[in-house]
Amino acid sequence: MNFEIPKEVNTGKVAEVTIGATSEQGGTRSHTVTIGGSTSLPFHFFEGQHPHRPAVAMEVFDKTPKKYLDSLMDYFGDVIDKPGEMAKKCVDEYGAELISVRLEGTHPEKGDKSAEEAAETVQQVLESVRVPLIISGHSHFEKINKVMKKVCEVTEGENCLINYVETDNYKTIAAACIAYKHTLVAQSPIDVNLAKQLNILLTDMNFPPERIVMDPLTSTLGYGLEYTYSIMERIRNDGLAGDKMLAFPMLINPGYESFRVKETWAPEKEYPDWGNLEQRAAYWEIATAMSLLLTGTELLIMYHPRAFEVVKNKIIEMYESKKES
Amino acid sequence: MALSGLDIFKLLPKTNCGDCNVPTCMAFAMKLAQKKADLSECPHASEEAKVTLGAASEPPIRLVKIGGTNALEVGNETVMFRHEKTFFHPTGVAIELRTSEGEEKLLSKIKEIEGYNVERVGEELSADLFFISHDSKNKEDFLKTVVLAKENSAKGIILDCSDEEILREGIELLKDTCPAVLLKNELSDKNIELTQNSDVSLILTAKSYDDLAKQTEKARNSGVNNLILNLENQNIGNQLQHNAILRRSALKKYFKPFGYPLFTYIHAESELDMLARASALLCKYDSIIVLPKYDKAMLYTLFTLRQNIYTDPQKPIQVDPKVYPIGEPTPESPVFVTTNFSLTYFIVSGEIENSGISAHLVVADAEGQSVLTAWAAGKFVGETIAKFIKDIKLEQQVKTRKIVIPGLVSQISGDLEDNLPGWEVIVGCQEASDIPSFVKSVKLT
Ligand code: B12
Ligand code: SF4
């Protein structure tokens, strides 16, 4: 029997989204990062175009996270409270392709830092590294709107990825992104229809579709991963089948989600069956990232430098197989 | 492959004799196509019809068994994406035993792996198979390792040995326990002879699709059907594409030569790399993966991933809504409430147990959803919890009139008190892992 590779042709294409801006483009970044553009399922090079490989970012904080892992302190203990320096370490030592600045400290219950303080933190990071930035917020609507407006203003032209808006709170931040030329994350809680609805709301207010990244809401391994996994597969399938309102690149945050769960910090002494903690913490983040990569992730925010390194190398290796297809 | 009524009709005698209790051959063919009749009801069906229809009713991906009493079953999958239906047969995880490791070390390793059993969300998880690789090239070592594994463990065994004579003896030792054999070279007549009419499965190795198809055809034509496919490539991108193409060919094109479970031996640069590769291949279609290393943290991670990917996406794993005793509670013991999502229940009950106290854990009916999900959907709010507590007549079982709710839904406390006159609601900690310190700091009864 002669074998012929069964190929599936899609009519849809994932939007190409660029983050960051060089001096020619009105920013100060040394380069930009473009994601998306696929016309077939993730890593199916044999039946579609995949012009850009998924990018991997690392995250820094405006305030030392309350429950930060000991195993990460070994890598970042000296810079954890200095976002600029930490960003530099992430880029220079570990190879982060973008930096996410998490502004959790502006949450009224977690420090209540002002919008001006947040803007200062972001500027510090902008000055210390040349890679494009992601600005990550929280769910306190009133406060985050103020913070993001300010941050968008002071970073005008840098084309940061503003992370995030949701259905109940998108207008202010989306308007700021349009005004100051930034890209935007549209987050929805693990649901195809809600994701689509938010994208429609955004494009209805004339938000440029080439500046939307979707966050389907990451659940980590063992804590709802199966839901995120399937919702992402469905979003990607629908997007490739031609539904433009679902054909956007997707962002996940395996770092933030993994390091909240017990499996990444409980000592082996208490849970001998769970094995070595040092390894386990990295494994948990890797398994979350690898499985979701296969569903259509284009942008990942990771925490553990060793997990980051392995996942980035795997993406590069996967794209090497592109030459043969 | 599903045949149409017309395809089947062409295979029937077309005499319309009616012996099948259906007036015409065409009507009978339609019933067959709808699986409302069986070919044996037509006494005149030809051999060709029996063979063709028999092959058509085979599952598109064959179910293959490895092991004795608790054999691992892999294959027989029906969809490309878990949301289309579900994945049925979880990926089998094999751990490598190298004959060069030496008897003493191998014995303790086998015993340790055999004893390794970890619980997650009420499920017992453990490694499925041993993969014995003959790297010392000494016959005695190989046979001794096979015996050690067989005598000290009930797990299925895969043999990797290039010497056909030694292999034959190895298989002989494993009679009645459905072993599998990895063939690294092209399938030979000797290999076929070795496995014909036996319950040994063959893992066929090839470097190209055509070569693989040629080998499976050869095996099938000799009546050897317990096959597993190993399309070799070191690049993870190629591996994933191969797996997608093989699975798609079997399911969508009914390409019989590829209608078998898939196998990979994980070659990796480091442990983290091994876990990364294994994770990807577990999600995308491998039925058996071999880990060159035994590492509990890696296994626990992979088992958790496997549990996630192989759960039925239509129904969350849930526990029965009722009151669960933790420790040995008396009517005076404290009362906690949570939802009946399995994950939530097992985490919370585990942490209350860890705290050392005895308690009543009220597991309310929240349709198997987590605390916040259920709350957001209006299924874990003051009114529904109060109703559940009344329905199960909790007030007759306990004397306490204080109830601890999850910290994440502190906002329901007033509402719950209004719906549950006479009770005081205590807002608990947010994370279950803080329960042990929480119970020490708050008066619960
Ligand atoms: C997986 C998931 C889903 C799955 C459902 C999984 C399930 N079977 O429940 C799906 C995709 C179906 C889903 C749906 C929805 N979801 Co949802 N989902 C999640 C997700 C990612 C994880 C939930 C989870 O499994 N957690 C793990 C379990 C173990 O946590 P838990 O039950 O809370 O238990 C912990 C604690 O509460 C504590 N605890 C539990 N019980 C007790 C008891 C006591 C006494 C104490 C002290 C402590 C304690 O211990 C546990 C461990 O620490 C979360 C976001 C996140 N990352 O947390 C969103 C999340 C819960 N979902 C959310 C929403 C809005 C929804 C939807 C309404 C939206 C939609 N898609 O339509 C629907 C509602 C479902 C419906 N329509 O019926 C929101 C809720 C927002 C809010 N705060 O109101 C969240 C927080 C996401 C978000 N940020 O927007 N979701
Ligand atoms: S018994 Fe067979 S030959 Fe006779 S009518 Fe039925 S199908 Fe046709």
Coordinates of N, CA, C and O in Angstrom, one line a residue, chain A residues 1-8 41-47 67 220-227 229-231 233-234 237 260-263 265 268 270-280 282-288 290-292 294-295 304 306-307 309-311 313-322 324-325, chain B residues 80-83 87 116-121 209-210 213-214 217 233-238 240-241 244-246 248-249 252-253 255-258 269-273 275-277 279-281 283-285 295-302 304-309 311 313 315-317 341 343 347 351 354 368 431 433-434:
Chain A
M1 N 0.8 -1.2 0.0 CA 0.0 0.0 0.0 C 0.9 1.2 0.0 O 1.8 1.3 0.8
N2 N 0.5 2.2 -0.8 CA 1.3 3.4 -0.8 C 0.7 4.4 0.1 O -0.5 4.6 0.1
F3 N 1.6 5.0 0.9 CA 1.1 6.0 1.9 C 1.2 7.4 1.4 O 2.2 7.9 0.9
E4 N 0.1 8.1 1.6 CA 0.1 9.5 1.3 C -0.3 10.3 2.5 O -1.2 10.0 3.2
I5 N 0.5 11.3 2.9 CA 0.2 12.1 4.1 C -1.1 12.8 4.0 O -1.3 13.6 3.0
P6 N -2.0 12.5 4.9 CA -3.3 13.2 4.8 C -3.2 14.6 5.3 O -3.0 14.8 6.5
K7 N -3.4 15.5 4.4 CA -3.3 17.0 4.8 C -4.6 17.6 4.9 O -5.5 17.3 4.2
E8 N -4.8 18.5 5.9 CA -6.0 19.3 6.0 C -5.8 20.7 5.7 O -4.8 21.3 6.2
L41 N -2.6 23.5 12.5 CA -2.5 23.2 13.9 C -1.1 23.4 14.4 O -0.2 23.3 13.6
P42 N -0.9 23.6 15.7 CA 0.4 23.9 16.3 C 1.4 22.9 15.8 O 1.2 21.6 16.0
F43 N 2.5 23.3 15.3 CA 3.7 22.4 14.9 C 3.3 21.5 13.7 O 4.1 20.6 13.4
H44 N 2.2 21.7 13.1 CA 1.9 20.9 11.9 C 2.5 21.6 10.7 O 1.8 22.2 9.8
F45 N 3.8 21.6 10.6 CA 4.5 22.3 9.5 C 4.2 21.6 8.2 O 4.3 22.3 7.1
F46 N 3.8 20.4 8.2 CA 3.6 19.7 6.9 C 2.3 20.1 6.2 O 2.1 19.7 5.0
E47 N 1.5 20.9 6.8 CA 0.3 21.3 6.1 C -0.1 22.7 6.3 O -1.3 23.1 6.2
K67 N 3.9 34.8 48.4 CA 4.3 33.4 48.4 C 5.3 33.1 47.3 O 4.9 32.4 46.4
T220 N -3.2 25.4 35.9 CA -1.9 24.7 35.9 C -2.2 23.2 36.0 O -3.3 22.7 36.3
L221 N -1.1 22.4 35.8 CA -1.2 21.0 35.9 C -1.9 20.5 37.1 O -1.5 21.0 38.2
G222 N -2.9 19.7 37.0 CA -3.5 19.1 38.2 C -4.6 20.0 38.8 O -5.3 19.6 39.7
Y223 N -4.7 21.2 38.2 CA -5.7 22.1 38.8 C -6.6 22.7 37.7 O -6.7 23.9 37.5
G224 N -7.2 21.9 36.9 CA -8.0 22.4 35.8 C -7.3 22.5 34.5 O -7.9 23.0 33.5
L225 N -6.1 22.0 34.4 CA -5.4 22.0 33.1 C -6.2 21.4 31.9 O -6.2 21.9 30.8
E226 N -6.9 20.4 32.2 CA -7.7 19.7 31.2 C -8.8 20.6 30.6 O -9.1 20.5 29.4
Y227 N -9.2 21.6 31.3 CA -10.2 22.5 30.8 C -9.5 23.5 29.9 O -10.0 23.8 28.7
Y229 N -6.7 23.2 28.4 CA -6.2 22.5 27.2 C -7.3 22.4 26.1 O -7.1 22.7 25.0
S230 N -8.5 21.9 26.5 CA -9.5 21.7 25.5 C -10.1 23.0 25.0 O -10.4 23.0 23.8
I231 N -10.3 23.9 25.8 CA -10.8 25.2 25.4 C -9.8 25.8 24.3 O -10.3 26.3 23.3
E233 N -7.7 24.2 22.4 CA -7.8 23.4 21.2 C -9.1 23.8 20.4 O -9.0 23.9 19.2
R234 N -10.2 24.0 21.1 CA -11.4 24.4 20.4 C -11.3 25.8 19.8 O -11.7 26.0 18.6
N237 N -9.0 25.4 16.7 CA -9.7 24.8 15.6 C -10.7 25.7 14.9 O -10.8 25.8 13.7
R260 N 1.6 28.7 42.5 CA 0.7 28.9 43.6 C 0.3 27.6 44.2 O -0.4 27.5 45.2
V261 N 0.6 26.5 43.5 CA 0.0 25.2 44.0 C 1.1 24.4 44.8 O 2.3 24.5 44.6
K262 N 0.5 23.7 45.7 CA 1.3 23.0 46.7 C 2.4 22.1 46.1 O 3.5 21.9 46.7
E263 N 2.2 21.5 45.0 CA 3.1 20.6 44.4 C 4.5 21.3 44.1 O 5.5 20.6 43.9
W265 N 5.8 23.6 46.1 CA 6.6 24.1 47.2 C 6.6 23.1 48.4 O 7.3 23.3 49.4
E268 N 9.7 17.4 50.2 CA 9.7 15.9 49.9 C 9.5 15.2 51.3 O 8.9 14.1 51.3
E270 N 7.6 15.8 53.7 CA 6.2 15.6 54.0 C 5.5 14.8 52.9 O 4.4 14.2 53.2
Y271 N 6.0 14.9 51.7 CA 5.3 14.1 50.6 C 6.3 13.3 49.9 O 6.7 13.6 48.7
P272 N 6.8 12.2 50.5 CA 7.9 11.4 49.9 C 7.5 10.9 48.5 O 8.4 10.8 47.6
D273 N 6.2 10.6 48.3 CA 5.8 10.1 47.0 C 5.9 11.2 45.8 O 5.8 10.8 44.7
W274 N 6.0 12.4 46.2 CA 6.0 13.5 45.2 C 7.4 13.7 44.7 O 7.6 14.5 43.8
G275 N 8.4 13.1 45.3 CA 9.8 13.2 44.9 C 10.4 14.5 45.1 O 9.9 15.4 45.8
N276 N 11.7 14.6 44.6 CA 12.5 15.8 44.9 C 11.9 17.1 44.5 O 11.4 17.3 43.4
L277 N 11.9 18.0 45.5 CA 11.2 19.3 45.4 C 11.8 20.2 44.3 O 11.1 20.8 43.5
E278 N 13.1 20.3 44.3 CA 13.8 21.1 43.4 C 13.4 20.8 41.9 O 13.1 21.7 41.1
Q279 N 13.4 19.5 41.6 CA 13.1 19.1 40.3 C 11.6 19.3 40.0 O 11.2 19.7 39.0
R280 N 10.8 18.9 41.1 CA 9.3 18.9 40.9 C 8.8 20.3 40.5 O 7.9 20.4 39.7
A282 N 10.2 22.7 38.9 CA 10.5 22.9 37.5 C 9.6 22.0 36.6 O 9.0 22.5 35.6
Y283 N 9.5 20.8 37.0 CA 8.7 19.8 36.2 C 7.3 20.4 36.0 O 6.7 20.3 34.9
W284 N 6.7 20.8 37.1 CA 5.3 21.2 37.1 C 5.1 22.3 36.1 O 4.1 22.3 35.3
E285 N 6.0 23.3 36.1 CA 5.8 24.4 35.1 C 6.1 23.9 33.7 O 5.4 24.4 32.8
I286 N 7.0 23.0 33.5 CA 7.3 22.5 32.2 C 6.2 21.7 31.6 O 5.8 21.9 30.5
A287 N 5.6 20.9 32.4 CA 4.5 20.0 31.9 C 3.3 20.9 31.5 O 2.6 20.7 30.5
T288 N 3.0 21.9 32.3 CA 2.0 22.9 32.0 C 2.2 23.6 30.7 O 1.4 23.6 29.8
M290 N 4.4 22.7 28.2 CA 4.5 21.9 27.0 C 3.2 21.4 26.5 O 2.9 21.4 25.4
S291 N 2.3 21.0 27.5 CA 1.0 20.5 27.0 C 0.2 21.7 26.4 O -0.4 21.5 25.3
L292 N 0.2 22.9 27.0 CA -0.5 24.0 26.4 C 0.1 24.5 25.1 O -0.6 25.1 24.2
L294 N 1.0 22.7 22.8 CA 0.5 21.9 21.7 C -1.0 22.3 21.3 O -1.5 21.7 20.4
T295 N -1.6 23.1 22.1 CA -2.9 23.5 21.8 C -3.0 24.8 21.1 O -4.1 25.2 20.7
H304 N 10.5 29.8 36.4 CA 11.7 29.0 36.8 C 12.7 29.0 35.7 O 12.4 28.6 34.6
R306 N 15.2 27.3 34.9 CA 15.5 26.0 34.2 C 14.3 25.5 33.4 O 14.5 24.9 32.4
A307 N 13.2 25.8 33.9 CA 12.0 25.4 33.1 C 11.9 26.2 31.9 O 11.6 25.7 30.8
E309 N 14.3 27.6 30.3 CA 15.4 27.2 29.3 C 14.9 26.0 28.5 O 15.1 25.9 27.3
V310 N 14.4 25.0 29.2 CA 14.0 23.7 28.5 C 12.9 24.0 27.5 O 12.9 23.5 26.4
V311 N 11.9 24.7 28.0 CA 10.7 25.0 27.1 C 11.2 25.8 25.9 O 10.8 25.5 24.7
N313 N 14.1 25.9 24.5 CA 14.9 25.0 23.6 C 14.0 24.0 22.9 O 14.3 23.7 21.7
K314 N 12.9 23.5 23.5 CA 12.0 22.6 22.8 C 11.3 23.3 21.7 O 11.1 22.8 20.6
I315 N 10.9 24.6 21.9 CA 10.3 25.3 20.8 C 11.2 25.5 19.6 O 10.9 25.2 18.5
I316 N 12.5 25.8 19.9 CA 13.5 26.0 18.9 C 13.7 24.7 18.1 O 13.7 24.6 16.9
E317 N 13.7 23.6 18.9 CA 13.9 22.3 18.3 C 12.7 21.9 17.4 O 12.9 21.4 16.3
M318 N 11.5 22.2 17.9 CA 10.3 21.9 17.1 C 10.4 22.7 15.7 O 10.1 22.1 14.7
Y319 N 10.8 23.9 15.8 CA 10.9 24.7 14.6 C 12.0 24.3 13.7 O 12.0 24.6 12.5
E320 N 13.0 23.6 14.2 CA 14.0 23.0 13.3 C 13.4 22.0 12.4 O 13.8 21.8 11.2
S321 N 12.4 21.3 12.9 CA 11.7 20.2 12.0 C 11.0 20.9 10.9 O 10.6 20.2 9.9
K322 N 10.7 22.2 11.0 CA 10.0 22.9 9.9 C 10.8 22.8 8.6 O 10.2 22.7 7.5
E324 N 12.4 20.4 7.4 CA 12.2 19.2 6.7 C 10.8 19.0 6.1 O 10.6 18.0 5.4
S325 N 9.9 19.8 6.5 CA 8.5 19.6 6.1 C 8.2 20.3 4.8 O 8.7 21.3 4.5
Chain B
M80 N -9.3 12.6 17.5 CA -8.1 13.4 17.5 C -8.0 14.3 18.7 O -6.9 14.6 19.2
F81 N -9.1 14.8 19.1 CA -9.1 15.8 20.2 C -10.0 15.3 21.3 O -11.1 14.8 21.1
R82 N -9.5 15.5 22.6 CA -10.3 14.9 23.7 C -11.7 15.6 23.8 O -12.6 14.9 24.2
H83 N -11.8 16.8 23.4 CA -13.2 17.4 23.5 C -14.2 16.8 22.5 O -15.4 17.0 22.7
F87 N -10.4 10.5 25.5 CA -9.4 9.5 25.2 C -9.6 8.4 26.2 O -9.8 8.6 27.3
Y116 N 6.2 1.7 44.3 CA 5.8 3.1 44.2 C 4.4 3.3 43.6 O 4.1 2.9 42.5
N117 N 3.6 4.0 44.5 CA 2.2 4.1 44.2 C 1.8 5.4 44.8 O 2.0 5.6 46.0
V118 N 1.3 6.3 44.0 CA 1.0 7.6 44.6 C -0.5 7.9 44.3 O -1.0 7.6 43.3
E119 N -1.1 8.5 45.3 CA -2.6 8.8 45.1 C -2.8 10.2 44.7 O -2.1 11.1 45.2
R120 N -3.7 10.4 43.8 CA -4.1 11.8 43.4 C -5.6 11.8 43.0 O -6.0 11.0 42.2
V121 N -6.3 12.7 43.7 CA -7.7 12.8 43.5 C -8.4 11.4 43.5 O -9.2 11.0 42.7
Y209 N 7.5 6.5 6.6 CA 6.1 6.0 6.6 C 6.0 4.8 5.7 O 5.4 3.8 6.1
D210 N 6.7 4.8 4.6 CA 6.5 3.7 3.6 C 7.1 2.4 4.2 O 6.6 1.3 4.1
A213 N 4.8 1.1 6.9 CA 3.6 0.5 6.3 C 4.0 -0.9 5.7 O 3.2 -1.8 5.9
K214 N 5.1 -1.0 5.1 CA 5.6 -2.2 4.5 C 5.7 -3.3 5.6 O 5.2 -4.4 5.4
E217 N 2.2 -4.3 7.0 CA 1.5 -5.2 6.1 C 2.0 -6.6 6.1 O 1.3 -7.6 6.1
N233 N 12.6 9.0 15.3 CA 13.1 10.4 15.0 C 13.5 11.0 16.3 O 12.8 10.8 17.3
Q234 N 14.6 11.7 16.3 CA 15.1 12.3 17.6 C 14.5 13.7 17.8 O 14.5 14.2 18.9
N235 N 14.0 14.3 16.7 CA 13.5 15.7 16.9 C 12.0 15.7 17.3 O 11.2 15.1 16.7
I236 N 11.8 16.4 18.4 CA 10.5 16.4 19.0 C 9.4 17.0 18.1 O 8.3 16.5 18.0
G237 N 9.8 17.9 17.2 CA 8.8 18.5 16.2 C 8.4 17.4 15.2 O 7.2 17.3 14.9
N238 N 9.4 16.7 14.7 CA 9.1 15.6 13.8 C 8.3 14.5 14.5 O 7.3 14.0 13.9
L240 N 6.2 14.8 16.9 CA 4.8 15.2 17.1 C 4.0 15.2 15.8 O 2.8 14.8 15.7
Q241 N 4.7 15.6 14.7 CA 4.0 15.6 13.4 C 3.8 14.1 13.0 O 2.7 13.8 12.4
A244 N 0.8 12.8 14.8 CA -0.5 13.4 14.3 C -0.9 12.7 13.0 O -2.0 12.4 12.8
I245 N 0.1 12.5 12.1 CA -0.2 11.9 10.8 C -0.6 10.5 10.9 O -1.5 10.0 10.3
L246 N 0.1 9.7 11.8 CA -0.3 8.3 12.0 C -1.7 8.2 12.5 O -2.5 7.4 12.1
R248 N -4.1 10.4 12.4 CA -5.1 10.9 11.5 C -5.3 9.8 10.4 O -6.4 9.6 9.9
S249 N -4.2 9.2 9.9 CA -4.4 8.2 8.9 C -5.3 7.1 9.3 O -6.1 6.6 8.6
K252 N -9.0 8.8 10.2 CA -9.8 9.6 9.2 C -9.7 8.9 7.8 O -10.6 9.0 7.0
K253 N -8.6 8.2 7.6 CA -8.4 7.6 6.2 C -8.6 6.1 6.3 O -8.4 5.4 5.3
F255 N -6.5 4.0 7.2 CA -5.3 3.4 6.7 C -4.9 2.3 7.7 O -4.3 2.5 8.7
K256 N -5.2 1.0 7.3 CA -5.0 -0.1 8.3 C -3.6 -0.3 8.7 O -3.4 -0.6 9.9
P257 N -2.6 -0.1 7.9 CA -1.2 -0.4 8.3 C -0.8 0.5 9.5 O 0.1 0.2 10.2
F258 N -1.5 1.7 9.7 CA -1.2 2.5 10.8 C -2.2 2.5 11.9 O -2.2 3.3 12.8
E269 N 18.5 15.0 27.0 CA 19.8 15.5 27.4 C 19.9 15.6 28.9 O 20.9 15.7 29.5
S270 N 18.7 15.8 29.6 CA 18.7 16.0 31.0 C 17.3 15.5 31.5 O 16.4 15.2 30.7
E271 N 17.2 15.5 32.8 CA 15.9 15.1 33.3 C 14.8 16.1 33.0 O 13.6 15.7 32.6
L272 N 15.1 17.4 33.0 CA 14.0 18.3 32.7 C 13.6 18.2 31.2 O 12.4 18.3 30.9
D273 N 14.6 17.9 30.4 CA 14.4 17.7 29.0 C 13.5 16.4 28.8 O 12.6 16.4 27.9
L275 N 11.4 15.1 30.8 CA 10.0 15.4 31.2 C 9.3 16.2 30.2 O 8.1 16.0 29.9
A276 N 10.0 17.2 29.6 CA 9.4 18.0 28.6 C 8.9 17.2 27.4 O 7.8 17.3 26.9
R277 N 9.8 16.3 26.9 CA 9.5 15.5 25.7 C 8.4 14.5 26.1 O 7.4 14.3 25.3
S279 N 6.1 14.8 28.3 CA 4.8 15.5 28.5 C 4.1 15.7 27.1 O 2.9 15.5 26.9
A280 N 4.9 16.2 26.1 CA 4.4 16.5 24.8 C 3.8 15.2 24.2 O 2.7 15.2 23.6
L281 N 4.6 14.2 24.2 CA 4.2 13.0 23.5 C 3.0 12.3 24.2 O 2.2 11.6 23.6
C283 N 0.6 13.9 25.6 CA -0.6 14.6 25.1 C -1.0 14.3 23.7 O -2.1 14.1 23.3
K284 N 0.0 14.2 22.9 CA -0.2 14.0 21.4 C 0.2 12.6 21.0 O 1.2 12.3 20.3
Y285 N -0.7 11.6 21.5 CA -0.9 10.4 20.8 C 0.1 9.2 21.1 O -0.1 8.2 20.5
D295 N 12.4 8.4 38.4 CA 12.5 9.6 39.2 C 11.0 9.9 39.6 O 10.1 10.1 38.8
K296 N 10.9 9.8 41.0 CA 9.5 9.9 41.5 C 8.8 11.2 41.1 O 7.6 11.3 40.8
A297 N 9.6 12.3 41.2 CA 8.9 13.6 40.9 C 8.5 13.7 39.4 O 7.5 14.2 39.1
M298 N 9.3 13.1 38.6 CA 8.9 13.0 37.1 C 7.7 12.2 36.9 O 6.8 12.6 36.2
L299 N 7.6 11.0 37.6 CA 6.5 10.2 37.4 C 5.2 10.9 38.0 O 4.2 10.9 37.3
Y300 N 5.3 11.5 39.1 CA 4.2 12.1 39.7 C 3.6 13.2 38.8 O 2.4 13.4 38.6
T301 N 4.6 14.0 38.2 CA 4.2 15.0 37.2 C 3.5 14.4 36.0 O 2.4 14.9 35.6
L302 N 4.1 13.4 35.5 CA 3.5 12.8 34.3 C 2.2 12.1 34.5 O 1.2 12.2 33.8
T304 N 0.0 13.0 36.8 CA -1.0 14.1 36.9 C -1.4 14.6 35.5 O -2.6 14.8 35.3
L305 N -0.4 14.7 34.7 CA -0.8 15.2 33.3 C -1.7 14.1 32.6 O -2.6 14.5 32.0
R306 N -1.3 12.9 32.8 CA -2.1 11.8 32.1 C -3.5 11.8 32.7 O -4.5 11.7 31.9
Q307 N -3.6 12.0 34.0 CA -5.0 12.0 34.6 C -5.8 13.2 34.0 O -6.9 13.0 33.6
N308 N -5.1 14.3 33.8 CA -5.8 15.5 33.2 C -6.2 15.2 31.8 O -7.4 15.4 31.4
I309 N -5.3 14.7 31.0 CA -5.6 14.6 29.5 C -6.6 13.5 29.3 O -7.4 13.5 28.3
T311 N -9.1 12.4 31.3 CA -10.4 12.4 32.0 C -11.5 12.7 30.9 O -11.2 13.3 29.9
P313 N -14.0 14.7 29.2 CA -14.2 16.1 29.3 C -15.7 16.5 29.5 O -16.0 17.6 29.8
K315 N -17.7 15.2 31.8 CA -18.1 15.2 33.2 C -17.0 15.4 34.2 O -16.1 14.5 34.2
P316 N -17.0 16.4 35.0 CA -15.9 16.6 36.0 C -15.9 15.4 36.9 O -17.0 14.8 37.2
I317 N -14.7 15.0 37.4 CA -14.7 13.9 38.4 C -15.3 14.5 39.7 O -14.8 15.5 40.2
F341 N -16.5 18.8 43.9 CA -15.5 18.6 42.8 C -14.4 17.8 43.5 O -13.9 18.1 44.5
L343 N -11.3 17.1 43.0 CA -10.0 17.7 43.3 C -10.1 18.6 44.6 O -9.3 18.4 45.5
I347 N -8.3 17.6 48.2 CA -7.3 18.5 48.8 C -7.8 18.9 50.2 O -7.0 18.9 51.2
E351 N -6.1 18.1 53.9 CA -5.5 19.1 54.8 C -6.1 19.1 56.2 O -5.5 19.4 57.2
N354 N -4.4 16.4 57.9 CA -3.0 16.9 58.2 C -3.0 17.7 59.5 O -2.1 17.7 60.3
G368 N -20.1 19.2 40.8 CA -18.7 18.8 40.5 C -17.8 20.0 40.1 O -16.9 19.8 39.4
E431 N -6.5 29.2 51.1 CA -5.8 28.0 50.6 C -6.0 26.9 51.6 O -5.8 27.0 52.8
S433 N -4.0 24.5 52.0 CA -2.8 24.2 52.7 C -2.6 25.0 54.0 O -1.7 24.7 54.8
D434 N -3.4 26.1 54.2 CA -3.3 26.9 55.4 C -4.2 26.3 56.5 O -4.3 26.9 57.6

